[in-house]
């Protein structure tokens, strides 16, 4: 088999910028972002989808990029934590993480921020979680609801109370 048969040209919109690249068909979206495009916001933590450090918003929904093949995302719109800001104005979630000291070492923070933005969007859209009591009504923004939705994002520094406070702040109009 020719080496070119295992590579595919793809185009991704990353943080508002259209980017084209050629990847090996086995390349994860995380490696395509970090190693091929130089996008450093998503972090490589466990490389098994268990820590959430690589979480981005993929076509508006949160996704762990270490479990996603780049070739399957040709044409996708990707927003990383770095792409949430509007110029010099931070996204409300980014500001809330700063205000509430929702980070310590900061390694997991980009994934936490993207996951939190995605979790609030899920609640707003009425998507239930495992702890949603009323599956017919709108999910309520309880601490248990937030914790459940954020359970795929680990913080080895244990900043969880501050992360919860940050999400609550960002969700408050």
CSV table of N, CA and C in Angstrom, one decimal:
chain,number,residue,atom,x,y,z
A,1,UNK,N,0.8,-1.2,0.0
A,1,UNK,CA,0.0,0.0,0.0
A,1,UNK,C,0.9,1.2,0.0
A,2,UNK,N,0.6,2.2,-0.9
A,2,UNK,CA,1.3,3.4,-1.0
A,2,UNK,C,1.0,4.3,0.2
A,3,UNK,N,2.0,5.0,0.8
A,3,UNK,CA,1.8,5.9,2.0
A,3,UNK,C,0.8,6.9,1.7
A,4,UNK,N,0.6,7.4,0.5
A,4,UNK,CA,-0.4,8.5,0.2
A,4,UNK,C,-1.8,7.9,0.3
A,5,UNK,N,-2.0,6.6,0.3
A,5,UNK,CA,-3.3,6.0,0.4
A,5,UNK,C,-3.8,6.1,1.8
A,6,UNK,N,-2.9,6.3,2.8
A,6,UNK,CA,-3.3,6.4,4.2
A,6,UNK,C,-3.5,7.8,4.7
A,7,UNK,N,-3.4,8.8,3.8
A,7,UNK,CA,-3.5,10.2,4.1
A,7,UNK,C,-4.7,10.8,3.4
A,8,UNK,N,-5.3,11.8,4.1
A,8,UNK,CA,-6.4,12.4,3.6
A,8,UNK,C,-6.3,13.9,3.8
A,9,UNK,N,-6.7,14.7,2.8
A,9,UNK,CA,-6.8,16.1,2.9
A,9,UNK,C,-8.1,16.5,3.6
A,10,UNK,N,-8.1,17.3,4.6
A,10,UNK,CA,-9.3,17.8,5.3
A,10,UNK,C,-9.2,19.3,5.6
A,11,UNK,N,-10.3,19.9,5.8
A,11,UNK,CA,-10.4,21.3,6.2
A,11,UNK,C,-11.2,21.4,7.4
A,12,UNK,N,-10.7,22.2,8.4
A,12,UNK,CA,-11.4,22.4,9.6
A,12,UNK,C,-11.5,23.9,9.8
A,13,UNK,N,-12.6,24.4,10.5
A,13,UNK,CA,-12.7,25.7,10.9
A,13,UNK,C,-12.3,25.7,12.4
A,14,UNK,N,-11.2,26.3,12.7
A,14,UNK,CA,-10.7,26.3,14.1
A,14,UNK,C,-10.7,27.7,14.6
A,15,UNK,N,-11.5,28.0,15.6
A,15,UNK,CA,-11.6,29.3,16.3
A,15,UNK,C,-11.8,30.4,15.2
A,16,UNK,N,-12.7,30.1,14.3
A,16,UNK,CA,-13.1,31.0,13.2
A,16,UNK,C,-12.2,31.1,12.0
A,17,UNK,N,-11.1,30.3,12.0
A,17,UNK,CA,-10.2,30.3,10.9
A,17,UNK,C,-10.2,29.0,10.1
A,18,UNK,N,-10.4,29.1,8.8
A,18,UNK,CA,-10.5,27.9,8.0
A,18,UNK,C,-9.0,27.4,7.8
A,19,UNK,N,-8.8,26.1,8.1
A,19,UNK,CA,-7.5,25.5,8.0
A,19,UNK,C,-7.5,24.2,7.3
A,20,UNK,N,-6.6,24.1,6.3
A,20,UNK,CA,-6.5,22.8,5.5
A,20,UNK,C,-5.3,22.1,5.9
A,21,UNK,N,-5.4,20.8,5.9
A,21,UNK,CA,-4.2,20.0,6.2
A,21,UNK,C,-4.4,18.6,5.7
A,22,UNK,N,-3.3,17.9,5.6
A,22,UNK,CA,-3.3,16.5,5.2
A,22,UNK,C,-2.9,15.6,6.5
A,23,UNK,N,-3.7,14.7,6.8
A,23,UNK,CA,-3.4,13.8,8.0
A,23,UNK,C,-3.4,12.4,7.6
A,24,UNK,N,-2.7,11.6,8.4
A,24,UNK,CA,-2.8,10.2,8.4
A,24,UNK,C,-4.2,9.8,8.8
A,25,UNK,N,-4.8,8.9,8.2
A,25,UNK,CA,-6.2,8.5,8.6
A,25,UNK,C,-6.4,8.1,10.0
A,26,UNK,N,-5.3,7.8,10.7
A,26,UNK,CA,-5.4,7.3,12.1
A,26,UNK,C,-5.2,8.5,13.1
A,27,UNK,N,-5.0,9.7,12.6
A,27,UNK,CA,-4.7,10.8,13.4
A,27,UNK,C,-5.9,11.3,14.2
A,28,UNK,N,-5.8,11.4,15.5
A,28,UNK,CA,-6.9,12.0,16.3
A,28,UNK,C,-7.0,13.5,16.0
A,29,UNK,N,-8.2,14.0,16.3
A,29,UNK,CA,-8.5,15.4,16.1
A,29,UNK,C,-7.6,16.2,17.1
A,30,UNK,N,-7.3,15.6,18.2
A,30,UNK,CA,-6.4,16.3,19.2
A,30,UNK,C,-5.0,16.5,18.6
A,31,UNK,N,-4.5,15.4,18.0
A,31,UNK,CA,-3.1,15.5,17.4
A,31,UNK,C,-3.1,16.4,16.2
A,32,UNK,N,-4.2,16.4,15.4
A,32,UNK,CA,-4.3,17.2,14.3
A,32,UNK,C,-4.2,18.7,14.7
A,33,UNK,N,-5.0,19.0,15.8
A,33,UNK,CA,-5.0,20.4,16.3
A,33,UNK,C,-3.7,20.8,16.8
A,34,UNK,N,-3.1,20.0,17.7
A,34,UNK,CA,-1.9,20.3,18.4
A,34,UNK,C,-0.6,20.2,17.6
A,35,UNK,N,-0.5,19.0,16.9
A,35,UNK,CA,0.8,18.7,16.2
A,35,UNK,C,0.8,19.3,14.8
A,36,UNK,N,-0.3,19.3,14.1
A,36,UNK,CA,-0.3,19.8,12.7
A,36,UNK,C,-0.7,21.2,12.6
A,37,UNK,N,-1.6,21.7,13.4
A,37,UNK,CA,-2.0,23.1,13.3
A,37,UNK,C,-1.5,24.1,14.4
A,38,UNK,N,-0.8,23.5,15.4
A,38,UNK,CA,-0.2,24.3,16.4
A,38,UNK,C,-1.2,25.0,17.4
A,39,UNK,N,-2.4,24.4,17.5
A,39,UNK,CA,-3.4,24.9,18.4
A,39,UNK,C,-3.2,24.2,19.7
A,40,UNK,N,-2.8,24.9,20.7
A,40,UNK,CA,-2.3,24.3,22.0
A,40,UNK,C,-3.3,24.4,23.1
A,41,UNK,N,-4.5,25.0,22.9
A,41,UNK,CA,-5.5,25.1,24.0
A,41,UNK,C,-6.0,23.7,24.4
A,42,UNK,N,-6.4,22.8,23.5
A,42,UNK,CA,-6.8,21.5,24.0
A,42,UNK,C,-5.5,20.8,24.5
A,43,UNK,N,-5.6,20.1,25.6
A,43,UNK,CA,-4.4,19.5,26.2
A,43,UNK,C,-4.6,18.0,26.1
A,44,UNK,N,-3.4,17.3,26.0
A,44,UNK,CA,-3.4,15.9,26.0
A,44,UNK,C,-3.1,15.4,27.4
A,45,UNK,N,-4.2,14.9,28.0
A,45,UNK,CA,-4.1,14.4,29.4
A,45,UNK,C,-3.9,12.9,29.4
A,46,UNK,N,-5.0,12.2,29.3
A,46,UNK,CA,-5.0,10.7,29.4
A,46,UNK,C,-4.9,10.1,28.0
A,47,UNK,N,-5.3,10.7,27.0
A,47,UNK,CA,-5.3,10.2,25.6
A,47,UNK,C,-6.3,9.0,25.5
A,48,UNK,N,-7.2,8.9,26.5
A,48,UNK,CA,-8.2,7.7,26.5
A,48,UNK,C,-9.6,8.2,26.7
A,49,UNK,N,-9.9,9.5,26.6
A,49,UNK,CA,-11.2,10.1,26.8
A,49,UNK,C,-11.7,10.1,28.2
A,50,UNK,N,-10.8,10.0,29.2
A,50,UNK,CA,-11.2,9.8,30.6
A,50,UNK,C,-11.0,11.1,31.4
A,51,UNK,N,-10.2,12.1,30.9
A,51,UNK,CA,-9.9,13.2,31.8
A,51,UNK,C,-10.6,14.5,31.3
A,52,UNK,N,-10.9,14.6,30.0
A,52,UNK,CA,-11.6,15.8,29.5
A,52,UNK,C,-10.7,17.0,29.2
A,53,UNK,N,-9.4,16.9,29.3
A,53,UNK,CA,-8.5,18.0,29.1
A,53,UNK,C,-8.5,18.4,27.6
A,54,UNK,N,-8.9,17.5,26.7
A,54,UNK,CA,-8.9,17.8,25.3
A,54,UNK,C,-10.2,18.3,24.8
A,55,UNK,N,-11.2,18.6,25.7
A,55,UNK,CA,-12.5,19.0,25.3
A,55,UNK,C,-12.5,20.3,24.5
A,56,UNK,N,-13.3,20.3,23.4
A,56,UNK,CA,-13.5,21.4,22.6
A,56,UNK,C,-15.0,21.4,22.2
A,57,UNK,N,-15.5,22.5,21.6
A,57,UNK,CA,-16.8,22.5,21.1
A,57,UNK,C,-16.7,22.2,19.6
A,58,UNK,N,-17.3,21.1,19.2
A,58,UNK,CA,-17.3,20.5,17.9
A,58,UNK,C,-18.6,20.7,17.2
A,59,UNK,N,-18.8,21.6,16.3
A,59,UNK,CA,-20.1,21.9,15.7
A,59,UNK,C,-21.1,22.2,16.8
A,60,UNK,N,-20.6,22.9,17.8
A,60,UNK,CA,-21.5,23.4,18.9
A,60,UNK,C,-21.7,22.5,20.0
A,61,UNK,N,-21.2,21.3,19.9
A,61,UNK,CA,-21.3,20.3,21.0
A,61,UNK,C,-20.0,19.9,21.6
A,62,UNK,N,-19.9,19.7,22.9
A,62,UNK,CA,-18.6,19.4,23.4
A,62,UNK,C,-18.1,18.0,23.0
A,63,UNK,N,-16.9,17.8,22.8
A,63,UNK,CA,-16.3,16.6,22.3
A,63,UNK,C,-14.9,16.4,22.9
A,64,UNK,N,-14.6,15.2,23.2
A,64,UNK,CA,-13.2,14.8,23.6
A,64,UNK,C,-12.4,14.5,22.3
A,65,UNK,N,-11.5,15.3,22.0
A,65,UNK,CA,-10.8,15.2,20.7
A,65,UNK,C,-9.8,14.1,20.6
A,66,UNK,N,-9.4,13.5,21.8
A,66,UNK,CA,-8.5,12.4,21.7
A,66,UNK,C,-9.2,11.1,21.3
A,67,UNK,N,-10.5,11.1,21.2
A,67,UNK,CA,-11.3,9.9,20.8
A,67,UNK,C,-11.9,10.1,19.4
A,68,UNK,N,-11.6,11.2,18.8
A,68,UNK,CA,-12.2,11.5,17.5
A,68,UNK,C,-11.2,11.5,16.4
A,69,UNK,N,-11.4,10.8,15.3
A,69,UNK,CA,-10.5,10.8,14.2
A,69,UNK,C,-10.7,12.1,13.4
A,70,UNK,N,-9.6,12.8,13.1
A,70,UNK,CA,-9.6,14.0,12.3
A,70,UNK,C,-10.3,13.9,11.0
A,71,UNK,N,-10.1,12.8,10.3
A,71,UNK,CA,-10.7,12.6,9.0
A,71,UNK,C,-12.2,12.6,9.1
A,72,UNK,N,-12.8,12.2,10.2
A,72,UNK,CA,-14.2,12.1,10.4
A,72,UNK,C,-14.8,13.5,10.6
A,73,UNK,N,-14.0,14.5,10.8
A,73,UNK,CA,-14.4,15.8,11.1
A,73,UNK,C,-14.2,16.8,10.0
A,74,UNK,N,-13.9,16.3,8.8
A,74,UNK,CA,-13.7,17.2,7.7
A,74,UNK,C,-14.8,18.2,7.5
A,75,UNK,N,-14.5,19.5,7.5
A,75,UNK,CA,-15.6,20.5,7.4
A,75,UNK,C,-16.2,21.0,8.7
A,76,UNK,N,-15.7,20.4,9.8
A,76,UNK,CA,-16.3,20.7,11.1
A,76,UNK,C,-15.9,22.1,11.6
A,77,UNK,N,-16.7,22.7,12.4
A,77,UNK,CA,-16.4,23.9,13.1
A,77,UNK,C,-16.0,23.6,14.5
A,78,UNK,N,-14.8,24.0,14.9
A,78,UNK,CA,-14.2,23.7,16.2
A,78,UNK,C,-13.9,25.0,16.9
A,79,UNK,N,-14.4,25.1,18.2
A,79,UNK,CA,-14.1,26.2,19.0
A,79,UNK,C,-13.3,25.7,20.2
A,80,UNK,N,-12.1,26.2,20.4
A,80,UNK,CA,-11.4,25.8,21.6
A,80,UNK,C,-11.6,26.9,22.7
A,81,UNK,N,-11.1,26.7,23.8
A,81,UNK,CA,-11.2,27.7,24.9
A,81,UNK,C,-10.5,29.0,24.4
A,82,UNK,N,-9.5,29.0,23.6
A,82,UNK,CA,-8.8,30.2,23.2
A,82,UNK,C,-9.7,30.9,22.2
A,83,UNK,N,-10.6,30.2,21.5
A,83,UNK,CA,-11.5,30.9,20.5
A,83,UNK,C,-12.8,31.3,21.1
A,84,UNK,N,-13.1,31.2,22.3
A,84,UNK,CA,-14.3,31.6,22.9
A,84,UNK,C,-14.4,33.2,23.1
A,85,UNK,N,-13.3,33.8,23.3
A,85,UNK,CA,-13.2,35.2,23.6
A,85,UNK,C,-13.7,36.0,22.3
A,86,UNK,N,-14.2,37.2,22.5
A,86,UNK,CA,-14.5,38.1,21.4
A,86,UNK,C,-13.5,39.2,21.4
A,87,UNK,N,-12.4,39.0,20.7
A,87,UNK,CA,-11.3,39.9,20.7
A,87,UNK,C,-10.6,39.9,22.0
A,88,UNK,N,-10.6,41.1,22.7
A,88,UNK,CA,-10.0,41.2,24.0
A,88,UNK,C,-11.0,41.0,25.1
A,89,UNK,N,-12.3,40.8,24.7
A,89,UNK,CA,-13.3,40.6,25.8
A,89,UNK,C,-13.5,39.1,26.0
A,90,UNK,N,-13.2,38.7,27.2
A,90,UNK,CA,-13.4,37.3,27.6
A,90,UNK,C,-14.8,36.8,27.5
A,91,UNK,N,-15.0,35.5,27.1
A,91,UNK,CA,-16.3,34.9,27.2
A,91,UNK,C,-16.7,34.9,28.6
A,92,UNK,N,-18.0,35.0,28.9
A,92,UNK,CA,-18.5,35.0,30.3
A,92,UNK,C,-18.0,33.8,31.1
A,93,UNK,N,-17.8,32.6,30.5
A,93,UNK,CA,-17.3,31.5,31.2
A,93,UNK,C,-15.8,31.7,31.6
A,94,UNK,N,-15.0,32.2,30.7
A,94,UNK,CA,-13.6,32.5,30.9
A,94,UNK,C,-13.5,33.5,32.1
A,95,UNK,N,-14.3,34.5,32.0
A,95,UNK,CA,-14.3,35.5,33.1
A,95,UNK,C,-14.7,34.9,34.4
A,96,UNK,N,-15.7,34.1,34.4
A,96,UNK,CA,-16.1,33.4,35.7
A,96,UNK,C,-15.0,32.6,36.3
A,97,UNK,N,-14.3,31.8,35.4
A,97,UNK,CA,-13.2,31.0,35.9
A,97,UNK,C,-12.1,31.9,36.6
A,98,UNK,N,-11.9,33.0,36.0
A,98,UNK,CA,-10.9,34.0,36.6
A,98,UNK,C,-11.5,34.5,37.9
A,99,UNK,N,-12.7,35.0,37.9
A,99,UNK,CA,-13.3,35.6,39.1
A,99,UNK,C,-13.4,34.6,40.2
A,100,UNK,N,-13.7,33.4,39.9
A,100,UNK,CA,-14.0,32.4,41.0
A,100,UNK,C,-12.8,31.5,41.3
A,101,UNK,N,-11.6,31.8,40.6
A,101,UNK,CA,-10.4,31.1,40.8
A,101,UNK,C,-10.7,29.6,40.5
A,102,UNK,N,-11.3,29.4,39.4
A,102,UNK,CA,-11.7,28.0,39.0
A,102,UNK,C,-10.6,27.2,38.4
A,103,UNK,N,-9.4,27.5,38.8
A,103,UNK,CA,-8.2,26.7,38.3
A,103,UNK,C,-7.1,26.8,39.3
A,104,UNK,N,-6.2,25.9,39.2
A,104,UNK,CA,-5.0,26.0,40.1
A,104,UNK,C,-3.8,25.9,39.1
A,105,UNK,N,-3.4,24.7,38.7
A,105,UNK,CA,-2.3,24.6,37.8
A,105,UNK,C,-2.7,25.1,36.4
A,106,UNK,N,-3.9,25.0,36.0
A,106,UNK,CA,-4.4,25.5,34.7
A,106,UNK,C,-4.4,24.5,33.6
A,107,UNK,N,-3.8,23.3,33.8
A,107,UNK,CA,-3.7,22.3,32.7
A,107,UNK,C,-5.1,21.9,32.2
A,108,UNK,N,-6.0,21.6,33.1
A,108,UNK,CA,-7.3,21.1,32.6
A,108,UNK,C,-8.3,22.3,32.3
A,109,UNK,N,-7.9,23.5,32.6
A,109,UNK,CA,-8.8,24.6,32.4
A,109,UNK,C,-9.4,24.8,31.1
A,110,UNK,N,-8.7,24.7,30.0
A,110,UNK,CA,-9.3,24.9,28.7
A,110,UNK,C,-10.4,23.9,28.4
A,111,UNK,N,-10.2,22.6,28.8
A,111,UNK,CA,-11.2,21.6,28.6
A,111,UNK,C,-12.4,21.8,29.5
A,112,UNK,N,-12.1,22.2,30.8
A,112,UNK,CA,-13.2,22.5,31.7
A,112,UNK,C,-14.1,23.7,31.2
A,113,UNK,N,-13.4,24.7,30.7
A,113,UNK,CA,-14.2,25.9,30.2
A,113,UNK,C,-15.1,25.5,29.0
A,114,UNK,N,-14.5,24.7,28.0
A,114,UNK,CA,-15.3,24.3,26.9
A,114,UNK,C,-16.4,23.4,27.3
A,115,UNK,N,-16.1,22.5,28.2
A,115,UNK,CA,-17.1,21.5,28.7
A,115,UNK,C,-18.3,22.3,29.4
A,116,UNK,N,-17.9,23.3,30.2
A,116,UNK,CA,-18.9,24.1,31.0
A,116,UNK,C,-19.8,24.8,30.0
A,117,UNK,N,-19.2,25.4,29.0
A,117,UNK,CA,-20.0,26.1,27.9
A,117,UNK,C,-21.0,25.1,27.3
A,118,UNK,N,-20.5,24.0,26.9
A,118,UNK,CA,-21.3,22.9,26.3
A,118,UNK,C,-22.4,22.4,27.3
A,119,UNK,N,-22.1,22.2,28.5
A,119,UNK,CA,-23.0,21.8,29.5
A,119,UNK,C,-24.2,22.8,29.7
A,120,UNK,N,-23.9,24.0,29.8
A,120,UNK,CA,-24.9,25.0,29.9
A,120,UNK,C,-25.8,25.1,28.6
A,121,UNK,N,-25.2,24.9,27.5
A,121,UNK,CA,-26.0,24.8,26.2
A,121,UNK,C,-26.9,23.6,26.2
A,122,UNK,N,-26.5,22.5,26.8
A,122,UNK,CA,-27.3,21.3,26.9
A,122,UNK,C,-28.5,21.6,27.8
A,123,UNK,N,-28.2,22.2,28.9
A,123,UNK,CA,-29.3,22.5,29.9
A,123,UNK,C,-30.3,23.5,29.2
A,124,UNK,N,-29.8,24.5,28.6
A,124,UNK,CA,-30.7,25.5,27.9
A,124,UNK,C,-31.5,24.8,26.8
A,125,UNK,N,-30.9,23.8,26.1
A,125,UNK,CA,-31.7,23.1,25.1
A,125,UNK,C,-32.7,22.1,25.6
A,126,UNK,N,-32.6,21.9,26.9
A,126,UNK,CA,-33.6,21.0,27.6
A,126,UNK,C,-33.1,19.5,27.5
A,127,UNK,N,-31.9,19.3,27.3
A,127,UNK,CA,-31.4,17.9,27.3
A,127,UNK,C,-31.2,17.4,28.7
A,128,UNK,N,-31.8,16.3,29.0
A,128,UNK,CA,-31.7,15.7,30.4
A,128,UNK,C,-30.3,15.1,30.6
A,129,UNK,N,-29.9,14.9,31.8
A,129,UNK,CA,-28.7,14.1,32.2
A,129,UNK,C,-29.2,13.0,33.1
A,130,UNK,N,-28.2,12.2,33.6
A,130,UNK,CA,-28.5,11.1,34.4
A,130,UNK,C,-29.2,11.5,35.7
A,131,UNK,N,-29.0,12.7,36.2
A,131,UNK,CA,-29.6,13.2,37.4
A,131,UNK,C,-30.8,14.0,37.3
A,132,UNK,N,-31.2,14.3,36.0
A,132,UNK,CA,-32.4,15.1,35.8
A,132,UNK,C,-33.6,14.4,36.3
A,133,UNK,N,-34.3,15.0,37.2
A,133,UNK,CA,-35.5,14.3,37.8
A,133,UNK,C,-36.7,14.3,36.9
A,134,UNK,N,-37.0,15.4,36.3
A,134,UNK,CA,-38.2,15.5,35.5
A,134,UNK,C,-37.8,15.4,34.0
A,135,UNK,N,-38.0,14.3,33.4
A,135,UNK,CA,-37.5,14.1,32.0
A,135,UNK,C,-38.4,14.8,31.0
A,136,UNK,N,-39.5,15.2,31.4
A,136,UNK,CA,-40.5,15.9,30.5
A,136,UNK,C,-40.2,17.4,30.5
A,137,UNK,N,-40.0,18.0,31.7
A,137,UNK,CA,-39.8,19.4,31.9
A,137,UNK,C,-38.4,19.8,31.6
A,138,UNK,N,-38.1,21.1,31.8
A,138,UNK,CA,-36.8,21.6,31.5
A,138,UNK,C,-35.8,21.2,32.7
A,139,UNK,N,-34.6,20.9,32.4
A,139,UNK,CA,-33.6,20.6,33.5
A,139,UNK,C,-33.3,21.8,34.3
A,140,UNK,N,-33.2,21.7,35.6
A,140,UNK,CA,-32.9,22.8,36.4
A,140,UNK,C,-31.4,22.8,36.6
A,141,UNK,N,-30.9,24.0,36.8
A,141,UNK,CA,-29.4,24.2,37.0
A,141,UNK,C,-29.1,24.0,38.5
A,142,UNK,N,-29.1,22.8,38.9
A,142,UNK,CA,-28.7,22.5,40.3
A,142,UNK,C,-27.3,22.1,40.4
A,143,UNK,N,-26.7,22.1,41.6
A,143,UNK,CA,-25.3,21.7,41.7
A,143,UNK,C,-25.1,20.3,41.3
A,144,UNK,N,-26.1,19.4,41.6
A,144,UNK,CA,-26.0,18.0,41.2
A,144,UNK,C,-26.0,17.9,39.6
A,145,UNK,N,-26.8,18.7,39.0
A,145,UNK,CA,-26.9,18.7,37.5
A,145,UNK,C,-25.5,19.2,36.9
A,146,UNK,N,-25.0,20.2,37.5
A,146,UNK,CA,-23.7,20.7,37.0
A,146,UNK,C,-22.6,19.7,37.2
A,147,UNK,N,-22.6,19.1,38.4
A,147,UNK,CA,-21.5,18.1,38.7
A,147,UNK,C,-21.6,16.9,37.8
A,148,UNK,N,-22.8,16.4,37.5
A,148,UNK,CA,-23.0,15.3,36.6
A,148,UNK,C,-22.5,15.6,35.2
A,149,UNK,N,-22.9,16.8,34.7
A,149,UNK,CA,-22.5,17.1,33.4
A,149,UNK,C,-21.0,17.4,33.2
A,150,UNK,N,-20.4,17.8,34.3
A,150,UNK,CA,-19.0,18.0,34.3
A,150,UNK,C,-18.1,16.8,34.7
A,151,UNK,N,-18.8,15.7,35.0
A,151,UNK,CA,-18.1,14.6,35.6
A,151,UNK,C,-17.0,14.0,34.6
A,152,UNK,N,-17.0,14.3,33.4
A,152,UNK,CA,-16.0,13.8,32.4
A,152,UNK,C,-14.8,14.6,32.4
A,153,UNK,N,-14.8,15.7,33.2
A,153,UNK,CA,-13.6,16.6,33.2
A,153,UNK,C,-13.0,16.5,34.6
A,154,UNK,N,-11.8,16.0,34.6
A,154,UNK,CA,-11.0,15.8,35.9
A,154,UNK,C,-10.1,17.0,36.2
A,155,UNK,N,-10.0,17.3,37.4
A,155,UNK,CA,-9.0,18.4,37.9
A,155,UNK,C,-8.2,17.7,38.9
A,156,UNK,N,-6.9,17.5,38.6
A,156,UNK,CA,-6.1,16.8,39.6
A,156,UNK,C,-5.7,17.8,40.8
A,157,UNK,N,-5.9,19.1,40.6
A,157,UNK,CA,-5.7,20.0,41.7
A,157,UNK,C,-6.9,20.1,42.6
A,158,UNK,N,-8.0,19.5,42.2
A,158,UNK,CA,-9.3,19.5,43.0
A,158,UNK,C,-9.9,20.9,43.2
A,159,UNK,N,-9.9,21.7,42.1
A,159,UNK,CA,-10.6,23.0,42.2
A,159,UNK,C,-12.1,22.9,42.0
A,160,UNK,N,-12.7,21.8,42.2
A,160,UNK,CA,-14.1,21.6,41.9
A,160,UNK,C,-15.0,22.6,42.5
A,161,UNK,N,-14.9,23.0,43.8
A,161,UNK,CA,-15.8,24.0,44.3
A,161,UNK,C,-15.8,25.3,43.6
A,162,UNK,N,-14.6,25.7,43.2
A,162,UNK,CA,-14.5,26.9,42.4
A,162,UNK,C,-14.9,26.8,41.0
A,163,UNK,N,-14.8,25.6,40.4
A,163,UNK,CA,-15.3,25.4,39.0
A,163,UNK,C,-16.8,25.5,39.1
A,164,UNK,N,-17.4,24.9,40.1
A,164,UNK,CA,-18.9,24.9,40.2
A,164,UNK,C,-19.3,26.3,40.4
A,165,UNK,N,-18.6,27.1,41.2
A,165,UNK,CA,-19.0,28.5,41.4
A,165,UNK,C,-18.9,29.3,40.1
A,166,UNK,N,-17.8,29.0,39.3
A,166,UNK,CA,-17.6,29.7,38.0
A,166,UNK,C,-18.8,29.4,37.1
A,167,UNK,N,-19.2,28.1,37.0
A,167,UNK,CA,-20.3,27.8,36.1
A,167,UNK,C,-21.6,28.5,36.6
A,168,UNK,N,-21.8,28.5,37.8
A,168,UNK,CA,-23.0,29.2,38.4
A,168,UNK,C,-22.9,30.7,38.0
A,169,UNK,N,-21.8,31.3,38.2
A,169,UNK,CA,-21.6,32.7,37.8
A,169,UNK,C,-21.9,32.9,36.3
A,170,UNK,N,-21.3,32.1,35.5
A,170,UNK,CA,-21.5,32.3,34.0
A,170,UNK,C,-23.0,32.1,33.6
A,171,UNK,N,-23.7,31.2,34.3
A,171,UNK,CA,-25.1,30.9,34.0
A,171,UNK,C,-26.0,32.0,34.5
A,172,UNK,N,-25.6,32.8,35.4
A,172,UNK,CA,-26.4,33.9,35.9
A,172,UNK,C,-26.4,35.1,34.9
A,173,UNK,N,-27.6,35.4,34.4
A,173,UNK,CA,-27.7,36.6,33.5
A,173,UNK,C,-27.3,37.9,34.1
